Amino acid sequence: MKTAIKAMKRYSYILMLLLSGLLSCEKQPPVDPHMVNQVFMGEVNGVPFKTGMTVWNGAIVSKTFCENDVVALALARKIEEDEYQIVYLNFFHAKPGNYTLTDSTVSHCKNTLCTLDSISAHARFTTYPGDDASMNSYRLLEGPWNYFKVLYYDADKNEIQGQFAAKFVRINKHQWAEAAVDTITYTNSKFIVSNIYVQEVFTEPR
């Protein structure tokens, strides 16, 4: 009797292994290519923060604008359950180096997009990354306190790392978001963004 029970347990164990193997071989649901992984940290008005999220359209790389890849970032910082601040940085060359931050209403550039000398930047509070429910908007206050540096870019892994500092002033007179104070200053800020969404590249005319 004991031998039969041991045999049954052994066969049950083998059956469980086989079932788990079959389940793991099932086709997994496709991952939304627009979902981008972000780790974002630093200080805001002297207060340290660190946030890690997966957000929709958090970064886009274009391979059609210029010879080099150019990237647009939307770095999200969670304030409360339904309140986020997003820093937008559009567009910049992905290769490592130092870049100048410029207010998006000015958009300094040399000749064309492919010879950028600056990165257009602005910020806003929203109810959720990707939503259109914007609460407060900010413009970049240009000055020597701003900087932006790309530390690393891997086109195969669609990953970029960098650091920056930036000062923003609120455009809206009314403070809709609770954390939307008059001036917001990012210092010692670092980011790691992976699984960047790559815009479709057309190789043949349509």
Coordinates of C-alpha atoms in Angstrom, one line a residue:
M1 CA 0.0 0.0 0.0
K2 CA 2.8 2.4 1.0
T3 CA 4.6 1.6 -2.3
A4 CA 1.4 2.4 -4.3
I5 CA 1.0 5.7 -2.5
K6 CA 4.6 6.7 -3.2
A7 CA 4.2 5.8 -6.8
M8 CA 1.0 7.9 -7.1
K9 CA 2.8 10.9 -5.5
R10 CA 5.7 10.5 -7.9
Y11 CA 3.4 10.4 -10.9
S12 CA 1.5 13.4 -9.6
Y13 CA 4.7 15.3 -9.3
I14 CA 5.7 14.4 -12.8
L15 CA 2.3 15.4 -14.1
M16 CA 2.5 18.8 -12.4
L17 CA 5.9 19.4 -14.0
L18 CA 4.6 18.5 -17.4
L19 CA 1.6 20.8 -17.0
S20 CA 3.7 23.7 -15.9
G21 CA 6.0 23.2 -18.9
L22 CA 3.0 23.2 -21.2
L23 CA 1.6 26.3 -19.7
S24 CA 5.0 28.1 -19.9
C25 CA 5.1 27.3 -23.6
E26 CA 1.8 29.0 -24.3
K27 CA 2.0 32.1 -26.4
Q28 CA 2.2 35.2 -24.1
P29 CA 0.1 38.2 -24.8
P30 CA 1.9 40.9 -26.9
V31 CA 3.5 43.7 -25.0
D32 CA 2.3 47.2 -25.9
P33 CA 5.4 48.7 -27.6
H34 CA 4.3 52.2 -26.4
M35 CA 4.8 51.2 -22.8
V36 CA 8.2 52.5 -21.6
N37 CA 10.0 51.7 -18.4
Q38 CA 11.4 54.7 -16.4
V39 CA 13.5 55.2 -13.3
F40 CA 13.6 58.9 -12.4
M41 CA 15.3 60.4 -9.4
G42 CA 16.9 63.6 -8.0
E43 CA 15.7 66.6 -6.0
V44 CA 12.8 68.9 -6.5
N45 CA 13.1 72.2 -4.6
G46 CA 15.7 70.5 -2.4
V47 CA 13.5 67.5 -1.6
P48 CA 14.9 64.1 -2.8
F49 CA 12.6 61.9 -4.9
K50 CA 12.8 58.6 -6.7
T51 CA 10.1 57.0 -8.8
G52 CA 10.0 53.9 -11.1
M53 CA 7.1 53.5 -13.5
T54 CA 6.0 52.1 -16.8
V55 CA 4.2 54.8 -18.7
W56 CA 2.6 55.1 -22.1
N57 CA 4.7 56.9 -24.6
G58 CA 7.3 57.8 -22.0
A59 CA 10.0 58.0 -24.7
I60 CA 10.1 57.8 -28.5
V61 CA 13.1 57.3 -30.8
S62 CA 13.0 58.4 -34.4
K63 CA 15.3 57.0 -37.0
T64 CA 14.0 59.0 -39.9
F65 CA 14.7 62.7 -39.0
C66 CA 18.5 62.6 -39.2
E67 CA 21.4 60.3 -39.7
N68 CA 21.6 59.9 -35.9
D69 CA 18.8 58.7 -33.7
V70 CA 16.8 61.5 -32.0
V71 CA 14.8 61.0 -28.8
A72 CA 11.8 62.6 -27.2
L73 CA 11.4 62.0 -23.4
A74 CA 8.4 62.5 -21.1
L75 CA 9.8 61.8 -17.6
A76 CA 6.9 61.2 -15.1
R77 CA 7.1 61.8 -11.4
K78 CA 4.2 60.5 -9.3
I79 CA 2.9 63.0 -6.7
E80 CA -0.3 61.4 -5.5
E81 CA -2.5 58.6 -6.8
D82 CA -4.1 60.8 -9.4
E83 CA -1.5 63.5 -9.7
Y84 CA 1.8 63.4 -11.7
Q85 CA 4.3 65.9 -13.0
I86 CA 5.8 65.3 -16.4
V87 CA 9.0 66.9 -17.8
Y88 CA 9.0 67.0 -21.6
L89 CA 12.3 67.1 -23.5
N90 CA 11.9 67.2 -27.3
F91 CA 13.9 66.2 -29.6
F92 CA 17.6 65.6 -29.0
H93 CA 20.4 63.5 -30.5
A94 CA 20.8 60.2 -28.6
K95 CA 24.5 60.1 -28.7
P96 CA 26.3 60.8 -25.4
G97 CA 27.3 64.5 -24.7
N98 CA 26.2 67.8 -23.3
Y99 CA 23.1 69.7 -24.5
T100 CA 21.5 73.1 -23.8
L101 CA 18.0 73.2 -22.4
T102 CA 15.8 75.8 -24.0
D103 CA 12.2 77.0 -23.3
S104 CA 9.8 75.3 -25.7
T105 CA 8.4 78.7 -26.8
V106 CA 11.8 79.8 -28.0
S107 CA 13.2 76.6 -29.5
H108 CA 16.7 77.7 -30.4
C109 CA 18.1 75.7 -33.3
K110 CA 20.8 75.9 -35.9
N111 CA 19.4 75.7 -39.4
T112 CA 17.5 72.4 -39.1
L113 CA 16.5 69.7 -36.6
C114 CA 19.5 67.6 -37.6
T115 CA 21.9 70.3 -36.3
L116 CA 20.2 71.0 -33.0
D117 CA 22.1 73.1 -30.5
S118 CA 19.5 72.8 -27.8
I119 CA 16.7 70.7 -26.4
S120 CA 13.1 72.1 -26.1
A121 CA 11.8 71.6 -22.6
H122 CA 8.7 72.3 -20.6
A123 CA 6.7 70.7 -17.8
R124 CA 3.1 70.2 -16.6
F125 CA 1.0 68.5 -14.0
T126 CA -1.6 66.0 -15.2
T127 CA -4.0 63.5 -13.7
Y128 CA -2.2 60.6 -15.3
P129 CA 0.7 60.2 -17.8
G130 CA -0.7 60.2 -21.3
D131 CA -4.0 61.8 -20.4
D132 CA -5.1 65.1 -21.8
A133 CA -6.4 66.3 -18.4
S134 CA -3.6 68.9 -17.8
M135 CA -3.9 70.9 -14.6
N136 CA -0.9 73.2 -14.5
S137 CA 1.7 74.1 -17.1
Y138 CA 5.3 75.4 -16.7
R139 CA 7.9 77.0 -18.9
L140 CA 11.6 76.6 -18.6
L141 CA 13.4 79.6 -17.0
E142 CA 16.6 79.8 -19.0
G143 CA 19.9 80.3 -17.2
P144 CA 23.2 78.7 -16.1
W145 CA 21.4 76.5 -13.6
N146 CA 20.1 74.3 -16.4
Y147 CA 22.0 71.5 -18.0
F148 CA 21.4 68.2 -19.8
K149 CA 23.8 65.3 -20.4
V150 CA 23.3 62.0 -22.2
L151 CA 25.5 59.4 -20.5
Y152 CA 24.6 56.3 -22.4
Y153 CA 22.5 55.2 -25.4
D154 CA 22.0 51.6 -26.7
A155 CA 20.1 51.5 -29.9
D156 CA 19.8 47.7 -29.7
K157 CA 18.3 47.7 -26.2
N158 CA 16.4 50.9 -26.8
E159 CA 17.8 52.3 -23.6
I160 CA 19.1 55.7 -22.6
Q161 CA 20.5 57.2 -19.4
G162 CA 21.2 60.8 -18.6
Q163 CA 21.2 63.6 -16.0
F164 CA 19.9 67.1 -15.9
A165 CA 19.0 70.2 -13.8
A166 CA 16.2 72.6 -14.7
K167 CA 14.2 75.4 -13.3
F168 CA 10.5 75.9 -14.3
V169 CA 8.0 78.6 -13.6
R170 CA 4.2 78.1 -13.6
I171 CA 2.3 79.7 -16.5
N172 CA -1.2 79.3 -15.0
K173 CA -2.2 81.9 -12.4
H174 CA -4.4 79.5 -10.6
Q175 CA -2.8 76.5 -8.8
W176 CA -4.9 73.6 -9.8
A177 CA -2.6 70.8 -8.8
E178 CA -1.7 70.7 -5.1
A179 CA 2.0 70.4 -5.8
A180 CA 2.1 73.0 -8.5
V181 CA 4.0 75.8 -6.7
D182 CA 5.2 78.9 -8.5
T183 CA 8.7 77.6 -9.2
I184 CA 9.9 74.1 -9.5
T185 CA 13.7 73.4 -9.6
Y186 CA 15.1 70.0 -10.5
T187 CA 18.7 69.3 -9.3
N188 CA 20.9 66.3 -9.4
S189 CA 18.3 64.6 -11.6
K190 CA 19.1 61.2 -13.2
F191 CA 17.0 58.9 -15.4
I192 CA 17.2 55.5 -16.9
V193 CA 14.7 54.8 -19.7
S194 CA 14.4 51.4 -21.4
N195 CA 12.1 49.7 -23.9
I196 CA 11.9 53.0 -25.8
Y197 CA 9.2 53.0 -28.5
V198 CA 10.8 53.2 -31.9
Q199 CA 8.7 55.0 -34.5
E200 CA 8.0 53.1 -37.7
V201 CA 10.6 53.4 -40.3
F202 CA 9.4 53.4 -43.9
T203 CA 11.9 51.8 -46.2
E204 CA 9.7 52.0 -49.4
P205 CA 7.6 54.8 -50.7
R206 CA 3.8 54.3 -50.2

